[in-house]
mmCIF file of C-alpha atoms and ligand atoms in Angstrom:
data_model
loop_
_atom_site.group_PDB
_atom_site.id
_atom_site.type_symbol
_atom_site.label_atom_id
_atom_site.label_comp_id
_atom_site.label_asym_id
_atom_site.label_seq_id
_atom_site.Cartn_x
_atom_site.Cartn_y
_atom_site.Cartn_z
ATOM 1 C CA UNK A 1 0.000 0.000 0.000
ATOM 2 C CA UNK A 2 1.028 3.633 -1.071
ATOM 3 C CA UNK A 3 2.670 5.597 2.054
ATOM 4 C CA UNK A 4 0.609 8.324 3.317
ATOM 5 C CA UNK A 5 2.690 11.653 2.756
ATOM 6 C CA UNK A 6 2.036 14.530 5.094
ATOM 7 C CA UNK A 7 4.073 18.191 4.900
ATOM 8 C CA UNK A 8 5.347 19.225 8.365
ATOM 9 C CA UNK A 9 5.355 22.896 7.919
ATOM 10 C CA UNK A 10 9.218 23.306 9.394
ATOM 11 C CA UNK A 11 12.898 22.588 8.629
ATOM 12 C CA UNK A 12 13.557 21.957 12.416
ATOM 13 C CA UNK A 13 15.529 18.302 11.923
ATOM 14 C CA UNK A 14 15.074 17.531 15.374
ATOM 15 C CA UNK A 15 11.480 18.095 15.205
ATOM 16 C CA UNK A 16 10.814 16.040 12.032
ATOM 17 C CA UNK A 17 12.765 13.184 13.824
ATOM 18 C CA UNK A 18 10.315 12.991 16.849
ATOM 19 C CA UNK A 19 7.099 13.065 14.628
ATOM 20 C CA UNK A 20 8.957 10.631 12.723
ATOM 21 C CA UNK A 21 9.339 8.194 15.553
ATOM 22 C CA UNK A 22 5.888 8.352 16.354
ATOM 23 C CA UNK A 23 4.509 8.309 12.586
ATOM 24 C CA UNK A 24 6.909 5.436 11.077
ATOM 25 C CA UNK A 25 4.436 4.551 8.376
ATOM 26 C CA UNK A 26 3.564 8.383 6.854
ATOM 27 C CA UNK A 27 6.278 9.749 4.463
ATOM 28 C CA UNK A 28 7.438 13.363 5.740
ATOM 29 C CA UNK A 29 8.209 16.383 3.773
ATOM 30 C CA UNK A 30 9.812 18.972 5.040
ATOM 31 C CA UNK A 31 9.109 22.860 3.862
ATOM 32 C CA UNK A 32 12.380 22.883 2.132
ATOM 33 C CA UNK A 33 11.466 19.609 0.478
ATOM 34 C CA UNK A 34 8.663 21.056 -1.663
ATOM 35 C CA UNK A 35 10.172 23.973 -1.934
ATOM 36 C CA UNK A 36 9.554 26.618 0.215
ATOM 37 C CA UNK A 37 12.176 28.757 1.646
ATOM 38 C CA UNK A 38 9.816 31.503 3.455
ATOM 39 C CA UNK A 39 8.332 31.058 7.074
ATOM 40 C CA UNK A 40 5.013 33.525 7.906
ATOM 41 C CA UNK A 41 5.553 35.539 11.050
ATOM 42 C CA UNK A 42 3.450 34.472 13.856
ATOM 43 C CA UNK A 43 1.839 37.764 14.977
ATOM 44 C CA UNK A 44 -1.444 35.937 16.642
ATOM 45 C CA UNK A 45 -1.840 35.563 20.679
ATOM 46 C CA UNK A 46 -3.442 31.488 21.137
ATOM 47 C CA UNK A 47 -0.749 28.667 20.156
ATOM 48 C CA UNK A 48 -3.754 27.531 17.969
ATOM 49 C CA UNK A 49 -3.845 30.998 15.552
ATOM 50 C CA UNK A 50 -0.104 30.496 15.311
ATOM 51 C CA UNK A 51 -0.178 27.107 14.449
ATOM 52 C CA UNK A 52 -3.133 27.634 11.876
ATOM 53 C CA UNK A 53 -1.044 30.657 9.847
ATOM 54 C CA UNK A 54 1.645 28.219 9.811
ATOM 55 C CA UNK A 55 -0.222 25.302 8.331
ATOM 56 C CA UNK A 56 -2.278 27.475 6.212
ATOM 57 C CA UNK A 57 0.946 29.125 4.684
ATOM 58 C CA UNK A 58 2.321 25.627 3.837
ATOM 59 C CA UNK A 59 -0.519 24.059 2.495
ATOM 60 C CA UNK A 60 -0.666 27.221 -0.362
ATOM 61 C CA UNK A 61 2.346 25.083 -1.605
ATOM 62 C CA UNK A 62 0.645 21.550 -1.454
ATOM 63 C CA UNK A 63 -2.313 19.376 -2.437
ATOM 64 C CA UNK A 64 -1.007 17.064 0.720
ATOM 65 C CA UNK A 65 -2.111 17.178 3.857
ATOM 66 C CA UNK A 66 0.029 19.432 6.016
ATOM 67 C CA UNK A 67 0.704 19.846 9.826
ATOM 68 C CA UNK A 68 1.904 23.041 12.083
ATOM 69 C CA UNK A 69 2.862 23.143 15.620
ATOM 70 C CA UNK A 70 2.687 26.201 17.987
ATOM 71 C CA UNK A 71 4.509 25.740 21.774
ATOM 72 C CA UNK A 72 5.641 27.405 24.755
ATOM 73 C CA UNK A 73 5.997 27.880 28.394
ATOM 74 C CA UNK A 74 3.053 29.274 30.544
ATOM 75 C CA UNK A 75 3.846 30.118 34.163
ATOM 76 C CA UNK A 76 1.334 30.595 36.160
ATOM 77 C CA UNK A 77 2.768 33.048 38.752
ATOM 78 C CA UNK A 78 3.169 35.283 35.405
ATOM 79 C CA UNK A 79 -0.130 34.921 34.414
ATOM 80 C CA UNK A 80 0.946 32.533 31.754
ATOM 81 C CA UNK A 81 3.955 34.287 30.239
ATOM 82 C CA UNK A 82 5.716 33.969 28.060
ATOM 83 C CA UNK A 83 3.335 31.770 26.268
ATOM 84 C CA UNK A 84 3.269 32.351 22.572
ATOM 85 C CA UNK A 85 6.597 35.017 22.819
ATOM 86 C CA UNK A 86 8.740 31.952 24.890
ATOM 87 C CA UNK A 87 10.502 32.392 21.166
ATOM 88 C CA UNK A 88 11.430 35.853 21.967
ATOM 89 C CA UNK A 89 11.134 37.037 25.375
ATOM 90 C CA UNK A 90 14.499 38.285 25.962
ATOM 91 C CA UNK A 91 13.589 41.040 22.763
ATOM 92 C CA UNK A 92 10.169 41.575 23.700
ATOM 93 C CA UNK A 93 11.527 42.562 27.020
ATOM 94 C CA UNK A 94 13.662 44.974 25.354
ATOM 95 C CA UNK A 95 16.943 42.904 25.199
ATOM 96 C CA UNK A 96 19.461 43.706 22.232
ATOM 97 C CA UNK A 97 20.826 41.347 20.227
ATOM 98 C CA UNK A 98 23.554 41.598 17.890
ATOM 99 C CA UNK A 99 21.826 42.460 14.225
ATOM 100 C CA UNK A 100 22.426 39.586 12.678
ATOM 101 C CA UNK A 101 22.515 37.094 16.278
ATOM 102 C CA UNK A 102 20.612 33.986 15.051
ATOM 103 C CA UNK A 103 22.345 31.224 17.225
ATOM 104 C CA UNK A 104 19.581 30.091 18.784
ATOM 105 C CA UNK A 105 21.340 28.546 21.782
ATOM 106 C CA UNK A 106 22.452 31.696 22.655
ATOM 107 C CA UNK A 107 19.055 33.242 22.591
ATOM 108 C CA UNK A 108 17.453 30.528 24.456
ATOM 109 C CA UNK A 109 19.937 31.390 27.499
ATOM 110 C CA UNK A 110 19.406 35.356 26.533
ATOM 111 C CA UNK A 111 15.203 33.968 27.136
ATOM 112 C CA UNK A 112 15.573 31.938 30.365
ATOM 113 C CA UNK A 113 17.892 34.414 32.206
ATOM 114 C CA UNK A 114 14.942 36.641 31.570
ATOM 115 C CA UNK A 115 12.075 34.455 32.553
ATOM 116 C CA UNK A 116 14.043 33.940 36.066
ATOM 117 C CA UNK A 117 14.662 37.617 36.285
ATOM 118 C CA UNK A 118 11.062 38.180 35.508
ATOM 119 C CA UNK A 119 10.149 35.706 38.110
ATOM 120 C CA UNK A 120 11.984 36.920 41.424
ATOM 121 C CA UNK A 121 10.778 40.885 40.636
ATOM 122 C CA UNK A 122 7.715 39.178 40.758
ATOM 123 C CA UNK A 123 8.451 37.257 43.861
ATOM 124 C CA UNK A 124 7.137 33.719 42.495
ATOM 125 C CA UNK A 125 6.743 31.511 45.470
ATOM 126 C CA UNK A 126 4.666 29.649 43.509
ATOM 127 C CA UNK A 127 6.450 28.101 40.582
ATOM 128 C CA UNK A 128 4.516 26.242 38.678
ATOM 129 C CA UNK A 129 4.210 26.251 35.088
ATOM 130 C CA UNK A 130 3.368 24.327 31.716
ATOM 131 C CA UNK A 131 4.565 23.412 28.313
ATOM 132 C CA UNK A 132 2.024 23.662 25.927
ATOM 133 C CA UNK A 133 1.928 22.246 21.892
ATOM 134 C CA UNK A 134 -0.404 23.034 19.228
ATOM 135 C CA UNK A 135 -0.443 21.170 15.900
ATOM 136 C CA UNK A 136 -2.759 22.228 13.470
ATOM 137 C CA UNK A 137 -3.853 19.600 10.170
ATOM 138 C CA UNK A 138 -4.977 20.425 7.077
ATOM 139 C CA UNK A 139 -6.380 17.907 5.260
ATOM 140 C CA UNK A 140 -6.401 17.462 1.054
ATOM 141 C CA UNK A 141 -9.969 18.216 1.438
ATOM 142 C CA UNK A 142 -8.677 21.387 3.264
ATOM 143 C CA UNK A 143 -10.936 20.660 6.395
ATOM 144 C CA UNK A 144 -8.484 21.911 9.414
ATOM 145 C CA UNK A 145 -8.518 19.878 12.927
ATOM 146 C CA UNK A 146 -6.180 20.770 16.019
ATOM 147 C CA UNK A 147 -4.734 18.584 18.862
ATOM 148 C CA UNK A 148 -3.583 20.198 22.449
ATOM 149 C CA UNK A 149 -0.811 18.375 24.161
ATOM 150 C CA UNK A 150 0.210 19.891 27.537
ATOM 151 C CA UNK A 151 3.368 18.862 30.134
ATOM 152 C CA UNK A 152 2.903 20.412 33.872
ATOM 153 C CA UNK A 153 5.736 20.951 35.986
ATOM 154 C CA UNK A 154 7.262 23.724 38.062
ATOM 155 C CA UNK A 155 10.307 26.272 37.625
ATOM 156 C CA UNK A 156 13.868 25.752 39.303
ATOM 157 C CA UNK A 157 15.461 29.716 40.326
ATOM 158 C CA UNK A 158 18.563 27.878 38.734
ATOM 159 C CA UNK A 159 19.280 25.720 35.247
ATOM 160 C CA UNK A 160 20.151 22.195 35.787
ATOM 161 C CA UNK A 161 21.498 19.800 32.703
ATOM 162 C CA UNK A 162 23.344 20.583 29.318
ATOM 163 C CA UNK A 163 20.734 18.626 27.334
ATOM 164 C CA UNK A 164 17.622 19.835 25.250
ATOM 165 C CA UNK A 165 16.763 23.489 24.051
ATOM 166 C CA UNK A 166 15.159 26.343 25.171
ATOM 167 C CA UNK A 167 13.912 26.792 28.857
ATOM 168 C CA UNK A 168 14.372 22.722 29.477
ATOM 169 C CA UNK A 169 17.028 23.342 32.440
ATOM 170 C CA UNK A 170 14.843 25.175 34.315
ATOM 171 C CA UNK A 171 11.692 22.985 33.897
ATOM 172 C CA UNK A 172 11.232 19.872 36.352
ATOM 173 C CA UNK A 173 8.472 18.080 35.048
ATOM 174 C CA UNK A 174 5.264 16.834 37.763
ATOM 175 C CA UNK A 175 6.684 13.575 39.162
ATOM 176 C CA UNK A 176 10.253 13.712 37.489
ATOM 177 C CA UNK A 177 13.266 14.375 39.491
ATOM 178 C CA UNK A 178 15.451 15.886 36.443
ATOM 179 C CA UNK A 179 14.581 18.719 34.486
ATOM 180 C CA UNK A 180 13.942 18.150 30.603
ATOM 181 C CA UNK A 181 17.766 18.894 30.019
ATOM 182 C CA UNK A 182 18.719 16.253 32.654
ATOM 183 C CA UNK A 183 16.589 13.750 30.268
ATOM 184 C CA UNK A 184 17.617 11.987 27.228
ATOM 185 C CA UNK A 185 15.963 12.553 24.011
ATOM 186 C CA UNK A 186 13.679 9.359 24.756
ATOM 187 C CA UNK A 187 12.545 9.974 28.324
ATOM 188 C CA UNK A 188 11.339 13.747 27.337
ATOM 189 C CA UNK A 189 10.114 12.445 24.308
ATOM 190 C CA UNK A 190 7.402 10.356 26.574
ATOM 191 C CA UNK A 191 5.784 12.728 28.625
ATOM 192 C CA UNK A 192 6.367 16.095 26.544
ATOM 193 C CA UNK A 193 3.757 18.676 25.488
ATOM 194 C CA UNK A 194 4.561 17.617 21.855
ATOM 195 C CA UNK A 195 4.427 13.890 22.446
ATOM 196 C CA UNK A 196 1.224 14.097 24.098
ATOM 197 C CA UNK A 197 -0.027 16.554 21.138
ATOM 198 C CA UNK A 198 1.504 14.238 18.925
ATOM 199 C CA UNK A 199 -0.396 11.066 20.262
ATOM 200 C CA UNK A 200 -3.745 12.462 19.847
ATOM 201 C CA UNK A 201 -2.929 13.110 16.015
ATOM 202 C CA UNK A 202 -1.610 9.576 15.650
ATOM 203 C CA UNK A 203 -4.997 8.495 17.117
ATOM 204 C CA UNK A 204 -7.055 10.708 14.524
ATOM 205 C CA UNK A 205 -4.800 9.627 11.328
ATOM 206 C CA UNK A 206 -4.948 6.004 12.700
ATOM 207 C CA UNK A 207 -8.929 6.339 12.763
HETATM 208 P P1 LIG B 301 8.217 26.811 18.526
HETATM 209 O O1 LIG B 301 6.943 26.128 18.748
HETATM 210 O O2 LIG B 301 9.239 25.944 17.885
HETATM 211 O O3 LIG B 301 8.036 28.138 17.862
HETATM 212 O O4 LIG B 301 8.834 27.084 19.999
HETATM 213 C C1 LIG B 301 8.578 28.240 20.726
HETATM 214 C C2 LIG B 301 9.512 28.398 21.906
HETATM 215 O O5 LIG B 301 8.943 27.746 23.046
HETATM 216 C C3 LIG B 301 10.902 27.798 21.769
HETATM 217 O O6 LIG B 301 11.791 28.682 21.151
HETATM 218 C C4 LIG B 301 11.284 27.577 23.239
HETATM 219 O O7 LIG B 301 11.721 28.780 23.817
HETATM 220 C C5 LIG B 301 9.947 27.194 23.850
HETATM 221 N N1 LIG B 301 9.777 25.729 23.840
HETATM 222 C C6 LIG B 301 8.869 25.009 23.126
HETATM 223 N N2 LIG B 301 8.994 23.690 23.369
HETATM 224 C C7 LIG B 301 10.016 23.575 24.240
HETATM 225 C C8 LIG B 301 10.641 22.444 24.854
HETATM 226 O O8 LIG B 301 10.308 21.257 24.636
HETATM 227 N N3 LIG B 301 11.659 22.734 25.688
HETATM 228 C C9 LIG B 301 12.082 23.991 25.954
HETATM 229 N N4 LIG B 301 11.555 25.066 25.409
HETATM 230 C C10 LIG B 301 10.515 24.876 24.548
#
């Protein structure tokens, strides 16, 4: 039987890899594999709207059905910042950045040393927080269906592990004793806000 092809709108390797894992009998394409070398800006305020311009963008470029995801970090002593700017905090906060600054391990660190910052002006006693993903599907038919995966946890006042990406050393998942960047790739890859986003669409392309 003919493989199933779906367009994740992204060039993110490491994010193609997970879905991958999890989706072992769809063929994925990435953006840059049909073509498309522009990404839309993501000016909305829900995970879902950002996801949506995303998917919407990519499927102009394809009669295949095409997925988006939208994440980031809500703490709730913040009243849920930074949410959909986790990307950018440190700028949005009115951090410089070289012009051209685009490693993005650099401006993850640049991020988290503001979101700790940001929590002891605020004098968090409360820490605790949540990783939310989005991924938005459009099918051939262009019908358009969304899936909400969510990881709770709460928010060290110090980083802890080399491994992962963006705010992962200073989130310690609900039950976990290590923070995501303590974790390999396959432990985070169980109980993350993707994974669990990710299971519910394997359960709807499985139906
Ligand atoms: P995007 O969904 O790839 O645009 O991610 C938005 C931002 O949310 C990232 O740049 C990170 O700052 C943050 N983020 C999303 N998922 C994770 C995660 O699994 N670990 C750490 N940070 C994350």
């Amino acid at each position: 039987m003919k493989k199933k092809t779906i367009v994740v709108a992204s060039n993110n390797k490491g994010k193609i890899k997970e879905i991958k894992a999890l989706l072992p009998d769809i063929e994925l394409l990435s953006l840059s594999d049909i073509g498309v070398s522009d990404t839309p800006e993501e000016t909305e305020n829900t995970f879902i709207k950002n996801a949506l311009i995303k998917a919407r963008h990519a499927k102009a470029f394809t009669e295949h059905t095409v997925i988006a995801d939208d994440s980031g970090l809500e703490v709730f002593c913040l009243d849920n910042m930074p949410g959909v700017f986790s990307k950018r905090l440190y700028v949005n906060r009115g951090g410089k950045t070289e012009e051209n600054m685009t490693d993005s391990a650099c401006i993850d660190k640049l991020n988290l040393c503001t979101l700790l910052k940001m929590m002891e002006k605020k004098e968090c006693d409360k820490r605790d927080a949540r990783f939310v993903c989005v991924i938005a599907l459009i099918n051939s038919d262009r019908t358009e269906v969304v899936f909400e995966g969510q990881c709770r946890g709460r928010i060290l006042t110090e980083p802890k592990g080399s491994g992962g990406f963006g705010y992962d050393p200073v989130f310690l998942p609900d039950g976990y004793d290590k923070t995501f960047a303590e974790m390999d790739d396959e432990q985070k890859n169980g109980i993350s806000h993707r994974a669990n986003a990710l299971r519910k669409l394997k359960e709807y392309l499985d139906d």
